[in-house]
mmCIF file with all atom_site columns, C-alpha atoms in Angstrom:
data_model
loop_
_atom_site.group_PDB
_atom_site.id
_atom_site.type_symbol
_atom_site.label_atom_id
_atom_site.label_alt_id
_atom_site.label_comp_id
_atom_site.label_asym_id
_atom_site.label_entity_id
_atom_site.label_seq_id
_atom_site.pdbx_PDB_ins_code
_atom_site.Cartn_x
_atom_site.Cartn_y
_atom_site.Cartn_z
_atom_site.occupancy
_atom_site.B_iso_or_equiv
_atom_site.pdbx_formal_charge
_atom_site.auth_seq_id
_atom_site.auth_comp_id
_atom_site.auth_asym_id
_atom_site.auth_atom_id
_atom_site.pdbx_PDB_model_num
ATOM 1   C CA . MET A 1 1   ? -0.301 0.221  -0.001  1.00 54.00 ? 160 MET A CA 1
ATOM 2   C CA . LYS A 1 2   ? 3.106  2.471  0.157   1.00 59.00 ? 161 LYS A CA 1
ATOM 3   C CA . SER A 1 3   ? 4.555  2.057  -2.816  1.00 62.00 ? 162 SER A CA 1
ATOM 4   C CA . MET A 1 4   ? 1.029  1.895  -3.923  1.00 58.00 ? 163 MET A CA 1
ATOM 5   C CA . ALA A 1 5   ? 0.797  5.399  -2.565  1.00 57.00 ? 164 ALA A CA 1
ATOM 6   C CA . ASN A 1 6   ? 3.882  6.616  -2.667  1.00 59.00 ? 165 ASN A CA 1
ATOM 7   C CA . ALA A 1 7   ? 3.270  6.056  -6.941  1.00 54.00 ? 166 ALA A CA 1
ATOM 8   C CA . ILE A 1 8   ? 0.468  7.809  -6.479  1.00 56.00 ? 167 ILE A CA 1
ATOM 9   C CA . LEU A 1 9   ? 2.391  11.202 -4.955  1.00 51.00 ? 168 LEU A CA 1
ATOM 10  C CA . ASN A 1 10  ? 4.928  10.789 -7.909  1.00 56.00 ? 169 ASN A CA 1
ATOM 11  C CA . LEU A 1 11  ? 2.683  11.077 -10.195 1.00 52.00 ? 170 LEU A CA 1
ATOM 12  C CA . LYS A 1 12  ? 0.443  13.783 -8.743  1.00 56.00 ? 171 LYS A CA 1
ATOM 13  C CA . GLU A 1 13  ? 4.301  16.198 -8.026  1.00 55.00 ? 172 GLU A CA 1
ATOM 14  C CA . ARG A 1 14  ? 4.244  14.882 -11.943 1.00 56.00 ? 173 ARG A CA 1
ATOM 15  C CA . ASN A 1 15  ? 1.467  16.158 -13.367 1.00 55.00 ? 174 ASN A CA 1
ATOM 16  C CA . ILE A 1 16  ? 2.024  19.510 -10.619 1.00 54.00 ? 175 ILE A CA 1
ATOM 17  C CA . MET A 1 17  ? 5.296  19.589 -12.435 1.00 53.00 ? 176 MET A CA 1
ATOM 18  C CA . GLN A 1 18  ? 3.535  19.553 -16.200 1.00 58.00 ? 177 GLN A CA 1
ATOM 19  C CA . ILE A 1 19  ? 0.857  22.065 -15.704 1.00 61.00 ? 178 ILE A CA 1
ATOM 20  C CA . ARG A 1 20  ? 4.096  24.573 -14.789 1.00 64.00 ? 179 ARG A CA 1
ATOM 21  C CA . THR A 1 21  ? 5.637  24.035 -17.870 1.00 70.00 ? 180 THR A CA 1
ATOM 22  C CA . ALA A 1 22  ? 2.797  24.008 -20.295 1.00 69.00 ? 181 ALA A CA 1
ATOM 23  C CA . LYS A 1 23  ? 1.359  27.121 -17.939 1.00 75.00 ? 182 LYS A CA 1
ATOM 24  C CA . ILE A 1 24  ? 5.305  29.509 -18.883 1.00 80.00 ? 183 ILE A CA 1
ATOM 25  C CA . ARG A 1 25  ? 4.459  27.941 -22.106 1.00 79.00 ? 184 ARG A CA 1
ATOM 26  C CA . LEU A 1 26  ? 1.478  29.304 -22.991 1.00 77.00 ? 185 LEU A CA 1
ATOM 27  C CA . LEU A 1 27  ? 2.493  32.528 -20.844 1.00 78.00 ? 186 LEU A CA 1
ATOM 28  C CA . ILE A 1 28  ? 4.931  33.329 -23.237 1.00 83.00 ? 187 ILE A CA 1
ATOM 29  C CA . LEU A 1 29  ? 3.570  32.498 -26.945 1.00 78.00 ? 188 LEU A CA 1
ATOM 30  C CA . THR A 1 30  ? 0.633  34.886 -25.643 1.00 80.00 ? 189 THR A CA 1
ATOM 31  C CA . GLY A 1 31  ? 2.802  37.344 -24.901 1.00 77.00 ? 190 GLY A CA 1
ATOM 32  C CA . ILE A 1 32  ? 4.787  36.904 -28.202 1.00 76.00 ? 191 ILE A CA 1
ATOM 33  C CA . GLY A 1 33  ? 1.463  36.717 -30.317 1.00 73.00 ? 192 GLY A CA 1
ATOM 34  C CA . ILE A 1 34  ? 0.555  40.436 -28.525 1.00 70.00 ? 193 ILE A CA 1
ATOM 35  C CA . PHE A 1 35  ? 3.555  41.804 -28.822 1.00 69.00 ? 194 PHE A CA 1
ATOM 36  C CA . LEU A 1 36  ? 3.387  40.182 -32.909 1.00 65.00 ? 195 LEU A CA 1
ATOM 37  C CA . THR A 1 37  ? -0.028 41.337 -33.155 1.00 65.00 ? 196 THR A CA 1
ATOM 38  C CA . GLY A 1 38  ? 0.627  45.492 -32.250 1.00 62.00 ? 197 GLY A CA 1
ATOM 39  C CA . CYS A 1 39  ? 3.538  45.228 -34.712 1.00 59.00 ? 198 CYS A CA 1
ATOM 40  C CA . SER A 1 40  ? 3.517  43.046 -36.889 1.00 59.00 ? 199 SER A CA 1
ATOM 41  C CA . ILE A 1 41  ? 7.010  41.777 -39.080 1.00 62.00 ? 200 ILE A CA 1
ATOM 42  C CA . SER A 1 42  ? 4.727  41.572 -41.937 1.00 60.00 ? 201 SER A CA 1
ATOM 43  C CA . ASP A 1 43  ? 3.209  44.810 -42.098 1.00 60.00 ? 202 ASP A CA 1
ATOM 44  C CA . TRP A 1 44  ? 7.392  45.852 -40.841 1.00 60.00 ? 203 TRP A CA 1
ATOM 45  C CA . TYR A 1 45  ? 8.478  43.742 -44.239 1.00 64.00 ? 204 TYR A CA 1
ATOM 46  C CA . ASN A 1 46  ? 6.054  44.453 -46.456 1.00 64.00 ? 205 ASN A CA 1
ATOM 47  C CA . GLY A 1 47  ? 5.589  48.655 -45.661 1.00 65.00 ? 206 GLY A CA 1
ATOM 48  C CA . TYR A 1 48  ? 9.173  49.403 -43.791 1.00 68.00 ? 207 TYR A CA 1
ATOM 49  C CA . TYR A 1 49  ? 11.728 47.822 -45.197 1.00 72.00 ? 208 TYR A CA 1
ATOM 50  C CA . ALA A 1 50  ? 10.202 47.314 -48.927 1.00 76.00 ? 209 ALA A CA 1
ATOM 51  C CA . GLU A 1 51  ? 10.046 50.972 -48.987 1.00 82.00 ? 210 GLU A CA 1
ATOM 52  C CA . ARG A 1 52  ? 13.222 51.678 -47.670 1.00 82.00 ? 211 ARG A CA 1
ATOM 53  C CA . SER A 1 53  ? 15.511 49.028 -49.473 1.00 84.00 ? 212 SER A CA 1
ATOM 54  C CA . ALA A 1 54  ? 13.243 50.453 -53.197 1.00 86.00 ? 213 ALA A CA 1
ATOM 55  C CA . ILE A 1 55  ? 14.748 54.414 -52.199 1.00 89.00 ? 214 ILE A CA 1
ATOM 56  C CA . LYS A 1 56  ? 17.728 52.986 -51.217 1.00 91.00 ? 215 LYS A CA 1
ATOM 57  C CA . GLU A 1 57  ? 18.170 50.728 -54.621 1.00 92.00 ? 216 GLU A CA 1
ATOM 58  C CA . GLY A 1 58  ? 16.599 54.181 -57.177 1.00 89.00 ? 217 GLY A CA 1
ATOM 59  C CA . GLN A 1 59  ? 19.309 55.758 -55.126 1.00 93.00 ? 218 GLN A CA 1
ATOM 60  C CA . LYS A 1 60  ? 22.331 53.894 -56.207 1.00 94.00 ? 219 LYS A CA 1
ATOM 61  C CA . ASN A 1 61  ? 20.874 53.531 -59.987 1.00 91.00 ? 220 ASN A CA 1
ATOM 62  C CA . ARG A 1 62  ? 20.510 57.434 -59.679 1.00 91.00 ? 221 ARG A CA 1
ATOM 63  C CA . ASP A 1 63  ? 24.190 58.048 -58.558 1.00 93.00 ? 222 ASP A CA 1
ATOM 64  C CA . ASN A 1 64  ? 25.193 55.524 -61.021 1.00 92.00 ? 223 ASN A CA 1
ATOM 65  C CA . TYR A 1 65  ? 24.084 56.922 -63.095 1.00 90.00 ? 224 TYR A CA 1
ATOM 66  C CA . TYR A 1 66  ? 25.424 60.619 -63.071 1.00 91.00 ? 225 TYR A CA 1
ATOM 67  C CA . ASP A 1 67  ? 28.641 58.874 -61.829 1.00 92.00 ? 226 ASP A CA 1
ATOM 68  C CA . SER A 1 68  ? 29.042 57.236 -65.682 1.00 92.00 ? 227 SER A CA 1
ATOM 69  C CA . GLU A 1 69  ? 28.843 60.766 -66.470 1.00 91.00 ? 228 GLU A CA 1
ATOM 70  C CA . SER A 1 70  ? 32.153 61.995 -68.246 1.00 93.00 ? 229 SER A CA 1
ATOM 71  C CA . PRO A 1 71  ? 32.891 65.444 -67.549 1.00 93.00 ? 230 PRO A CA 1
ATOM 72  C CA . GLN A 1 72  ? 32.227 67.241 -70.577 1.00 95.00 ? 231 GLN A CA 1
ATOM 73  C CA . MET A 1 73  ? 28.506 66.016 -70.076 1.00 93.00 ? 232 MET A CA 1
ATOM 74  C CA . GLN A 1 74  ? 28.417 66.442 -66.545 1.00 93.00 ? 233 GLN A CA 1
ATOM 75  C CA . GLU A 1 75  ? 29.844 70.404 -67.838 1.00 95.00 ? 234 GLU A CA 1
ATOM 76  C CA . LEU A 1 76  ? 26.591 69.749 -70.374 1.00 95.00 ? 235 LEU A CA 1
ATOM 77  C CA . ARG A 1 77  ? 24.215 69.065 -67.845 1.00 93.00 ? 236 ARG A CA 1
ATOM 78  C CA . LYS A 1 78  ? 24.861 71.776 -64.978 1.00 94.00 ? 237 LYS A CA 1
ATOM 79  C CA . HIS A 1 79  ? 24.384 74.117 -67.929 1.00 96.00 ? 238 HIS A CA 1
ATOM 80  C CA . ASN A 1 80  ? 21.063 72.784 -69.292 1.00 95.00 ? 239 ASN A CA 1
ATOM 81  C CA . ASP A 1 81  ? 19.806 72.347 -65.073 1.00 94.00 ? 240 ASP A CA 1
ATOM 82  C CA . LYS A 1 82  ? 20.689 75.932 -65.249 1.00 95.00 ? 241 LYS A CA 1
ATOM 83  C CA . TYR A 1 83  ? 19.202 77.109 -67.605 1.00 95.00 ? 242 TYR A CA 1
ATOM 84  C CA . CYS A 1 84  ? 16.283 74.339 -67.884 1.00 94.00 ? 243 CYS A CA 1
ATOM 85  C CA . SER A 1 85  ? 15.291 75.520 -64.563 1.00 93.00 ? 244 SER A CA 1
ATOM 86  C CA . ASP A 1 86  ? 15.027 79.019 -65.603 1.00 94.00 ? 245 ASP A CA 1
ATOM 87  C CA . LEU A 1 87  ? 12.693 78.702 -68.206 1.00 94.00 ? 246 LEU A CA 1
ATOM 88  C CA . ALA A 1 88  ? 11.186 75.915 -66.250 1.00 92.00 ? 247 ALA A CA 1
ATOM 89  C CA . SER A 1 89  ? 9.928  78.248 -63.286 1.00 91.00 ? 248 SER A CA 1
ATOM 90  C CA . LYS A 1 90  ? 9.168  81.542 -64.903 1.00 92.00 ? 249 LYS A CA 1
ATOM 91  C CA . PRO A 1 91  ? 6.195  82.870 -63.812 1.00 89.00 ? 250 PRO A CA 1
ATOM 92  C CA . GLU A 1 92  ? 4.814  82.771 -67.147 1.00 90.00 ? 251 GLU A CA 1
ATOM 93  C CA . ASN A 1 93  ? 5.501  79.072 -67.598 1.00 88.00 ? 252 ASN A CA 1
ATOM 94  C CA . ARG A 1 94  ? 4.271  78.304 -64.157 1.00 89.00 ? 253 ARG A CA 1
ATOM 95  C CA . VAL A 1 95  ? 1.254  75.215 -63.449 1.00 89.00 ? 254 VAL A CA 1
ATOM 96  C CA . ALA A 1 96  ? -1.454 76.558 -61.891 1.00 88.00 ? 255 ALA A CA 1
ATOM 97  C CA . ARG A 1 97  ? -2.104 74.147 -57.740 1.00 86.00 ? 256 ARG A CA 1
ATOM 98  C CA . ASP A 1 98  ? -4.623 74.533 -55.451 1.00 86.00 ? 257 ASP A CA 1
ATOM 99  C CA . GLY A 1 99  ? -2.951 76.118 -52.321 1.00 86.00 ? 258 GLY A CA 1
ATOM 100 C CA . TYR A 1 100 ? -0.199 77.467 -54.897 1.00 87.00 ? 259 TYR A CA 1
ATOM 101 C CA . PRO A 1 101 ? -1.335 81.349 -55.156 1.00 86.00 ? 260 PRO A CA 1
ATOM 102 C CA . ASN A 1 102 ? 1.654  81.154 -57.764 1.00 85.00 ? 261 ASN A CA 1
ATOM 103 C CA . GLY A 1 103 ? 1.855  78.259 -59.186 1.00 87.00 ? 262 GLY A CA 1
ATOM 104 C CA . VAL A 1 104 ? 4.304  75.242 -59.191 1.00 90.00 ? 263 VAL A CA 1
ATOM 105 C CA . VAL A 1 105 ? 7.408  74.939 -61.042 1.00 90.00 ? 264 VAL A CA 1
ATOM 106 C CA . ASN A 1 106 ? 6.501  73.179 -64.704 1.00 90.00 ? 265 ASN A CA 1
ATOM 107 C CA . GLN A 1 107 ? 8.457  69.755 -64.537 1.00 90.00 ? 266 GLN A CA 1
ATOM 108 C CA . ALA A 1 108 ? 7.127  68.432 -67.455 1.00 90.00 ? 267 ALA A CA 1
ATOM 109 C CA . MET A 1 109 ? 8.665  71.242 -69.474 1.00 92.00 ? 268 MET A CA 1
ATOM 110 C CA . PHE A 1 110 ? 11.949 71.316 -67.483 1.00 93.00 ? 269 PHE A CA 1
ATOM 111 C CA . ILE A 1 111 ? 12.094 66.996 -68.701 1.00 91.00 ? 270 ILE A CA 1
ATOM 112 C CA . ARG A 1 112 ? 11.919 68.101 -71.698 1.00 92.00 ? 271 ARG A CA 1
ATOM 113 C CA . CYS A 1 113 ? 14.271 70.833 -72.174 1.00 94.00 ? 272 CYS A CA 1
ATOM 114 C CA . MET A 1 114 ? 16.615 68.335 -71.012 1.00 93.00 ? 273 MET A CA 1
ATOM 115 C CA . GLU A 1 115 ? 15.993 66.108 -73.259 1.00 91.00 ? 274 GLU A CA 1
ATOM 116 C CA . ASN A 1 116 ? 15.352 67.736 -76.032 1.00 93.00 ? 275 ASN A CA 1
ATOM 117 C CA . ARG A 1 117 ? 19.109 69.962 -74.902 1.00 93.00 ? 276 ARG A CA 1
ATOM 118 C CA . GLY A 1 118 ? 20.720 65.857 -74.802 1.00 91.00 ? 277 GLY A CA 1
ATOM 119 C CA . THR A 1 119 ? 21.256 65.617 -71.110 1.00 91.00 ? 278 THR A CA 1
ATOM 120 C CA . PRO A 1 120 ? 17.665 63.768 -70.004 1.00 90.00 ? 279 PRO A CA 1
ATOM 121 C CA . THR A 1 121 ? 17.146 63.050 -65.952 1.00 90.00 ? 280 THR A CA 1
ATOM 122 C CA . TYR A 1 122 ? 17.776 59.707 -64.871 1.00 88.00 ? 281 TYR A CA 1
ATOM 123 C CA . GLU A 1 123 ? 14.001 59.624 -64.055 1.00 86.00 ? 282 GLU A CA 1
ATOM 124 C CA . SER A 1 124 ? 13.037 60.309 -67.915 1.00 86.00 ? 283 SER A CA 1
ATOM 125 C CA . TYR A 1 125 ? 16.208 58.013 -69.176 1.00 84.00 ? 284 TYR A CA 1
ATOM 126 C CA . ALA A 1 126 ? 14.751 55.487 -67.147 1.00 82.00 ? 285 ALA A CA 1
ATOM 127 C CA . SER A 1 127 ? 11.515 56.127 -69.042 1.00 83.00 ? 286 SER A CA 1
ATOM 128 C CA . MET A 1 128 ? 12.766 55.883 -72.051 1.00 84.00 ? 287 MET A CA 1
ATOM 129 C CA . GLN A 1 129 ? 14.338 52.154 -71.043 1.00 85.00 ? 288 GLN A CA 1
ATOM 130 C CA . LYS A 1 130 ? 11.466 51.270 -70.474 1.00 86.00 ? 289 LYS A CA 1
ATOM 131 C CA . LYS A 1 131 ? 9.313  52.545 -73.110 1.00 87.00 ? 290 LYS A CA 1
ATOM 132 C CA . LYS A 1 132 ? 12.410 50.117 -75.328 1.00 89.00 ? 291 LYS A CA 1
ATOM 133 C CA . HIS A 1 133 ? 12.465 47.480 -73.722 1.00 89.00 ? 292 HIS A CA 1
ATOM 134 C CA . ASP A 1 134 ? 8.436  47.437 -73.989 1.00 89.00 ? 293 ASP A CA 1
ATOM 135 C CA . GLU A 1 135 ? 9.049  47.042 -77.447 1.00 90.00 ? 294 GLU A CA 1
ATOM 136 C CA . GLU A 1 136 ? 11.706 44.939 -78.102 1.00 90.00 ? 295 GLU A CA 1
ATOM 137 C CA . ARG A 1 137 ? 8.852  42.314 -75.980 1.00 88.00 ? 296 ARG A CA 1
ATOM 138 C CA . ARG A 1 138 ? 6.091  43.673 -78.637 1.00 88.00 ? 297 ARG A CA 1
ATOM 139 C CA . ALA A 1 139 ? 8.464  42.729 -81.592 1.00 89.00 ? 298 ALA A CA 1
ATOM 140 C CA . LYS A 1 140 ? 8.958  39.123 -80.402 1.00 88.00 ? 299 LYS A CA 1
ATOM 141 C CA . GLY A 1 141 ? 5.252  38.345 -79.777 1.00 87.00 ? 300 GLY A CA 1
ATOM 142 C CA . LYS A 1 142 ? 4.550  39.104 -76.131 1.00 85.00 ? 301 LYS A CA 1
ATOM 143 C CA . ARG A 1 143 ? 2.199  40.588 -74.591 1.00 84.00 ? 302 ARG A CA 1
ATOM 144 C CA . VAL A 1 144 ? 2.518  44.217 -72.622 1.00 77.00 ? 303 VAL A CA 1
ATOM 145 C CA . MET A 1 145 ? 0.629  45.832 -70.336 1.00 72.00 ? 304 MET A CA 1
#
């Protein structure tokens, strides 16, 4: 009988220990769950991180584009930038926008001026490359959206 009573006490102690570890695990998992719902990993990764890395990549590509130009081209770009900026910011060329009584600089005119003078901006260069790529795909018979 004594051995049976000892066996029952041992089982109860084991059950109590198992319940304690289960409670601790449940508490830890609940804490992690509450933390993750507050700042979701997927929201952070898909939103903040992805946007930040895309911005960094775009800036790196832009810097590479401008740094790869010859010194003569860079000098011409400075001259054209000044001329086109002055042209696009003249009062008669400004674009009317709500909240800006004097209008804003005509960005489209600036970009066209830079292209016409032989120094396209990185943005217009990337756009031209995309158009060229789309035309090549169309010529191969592929569907382009």
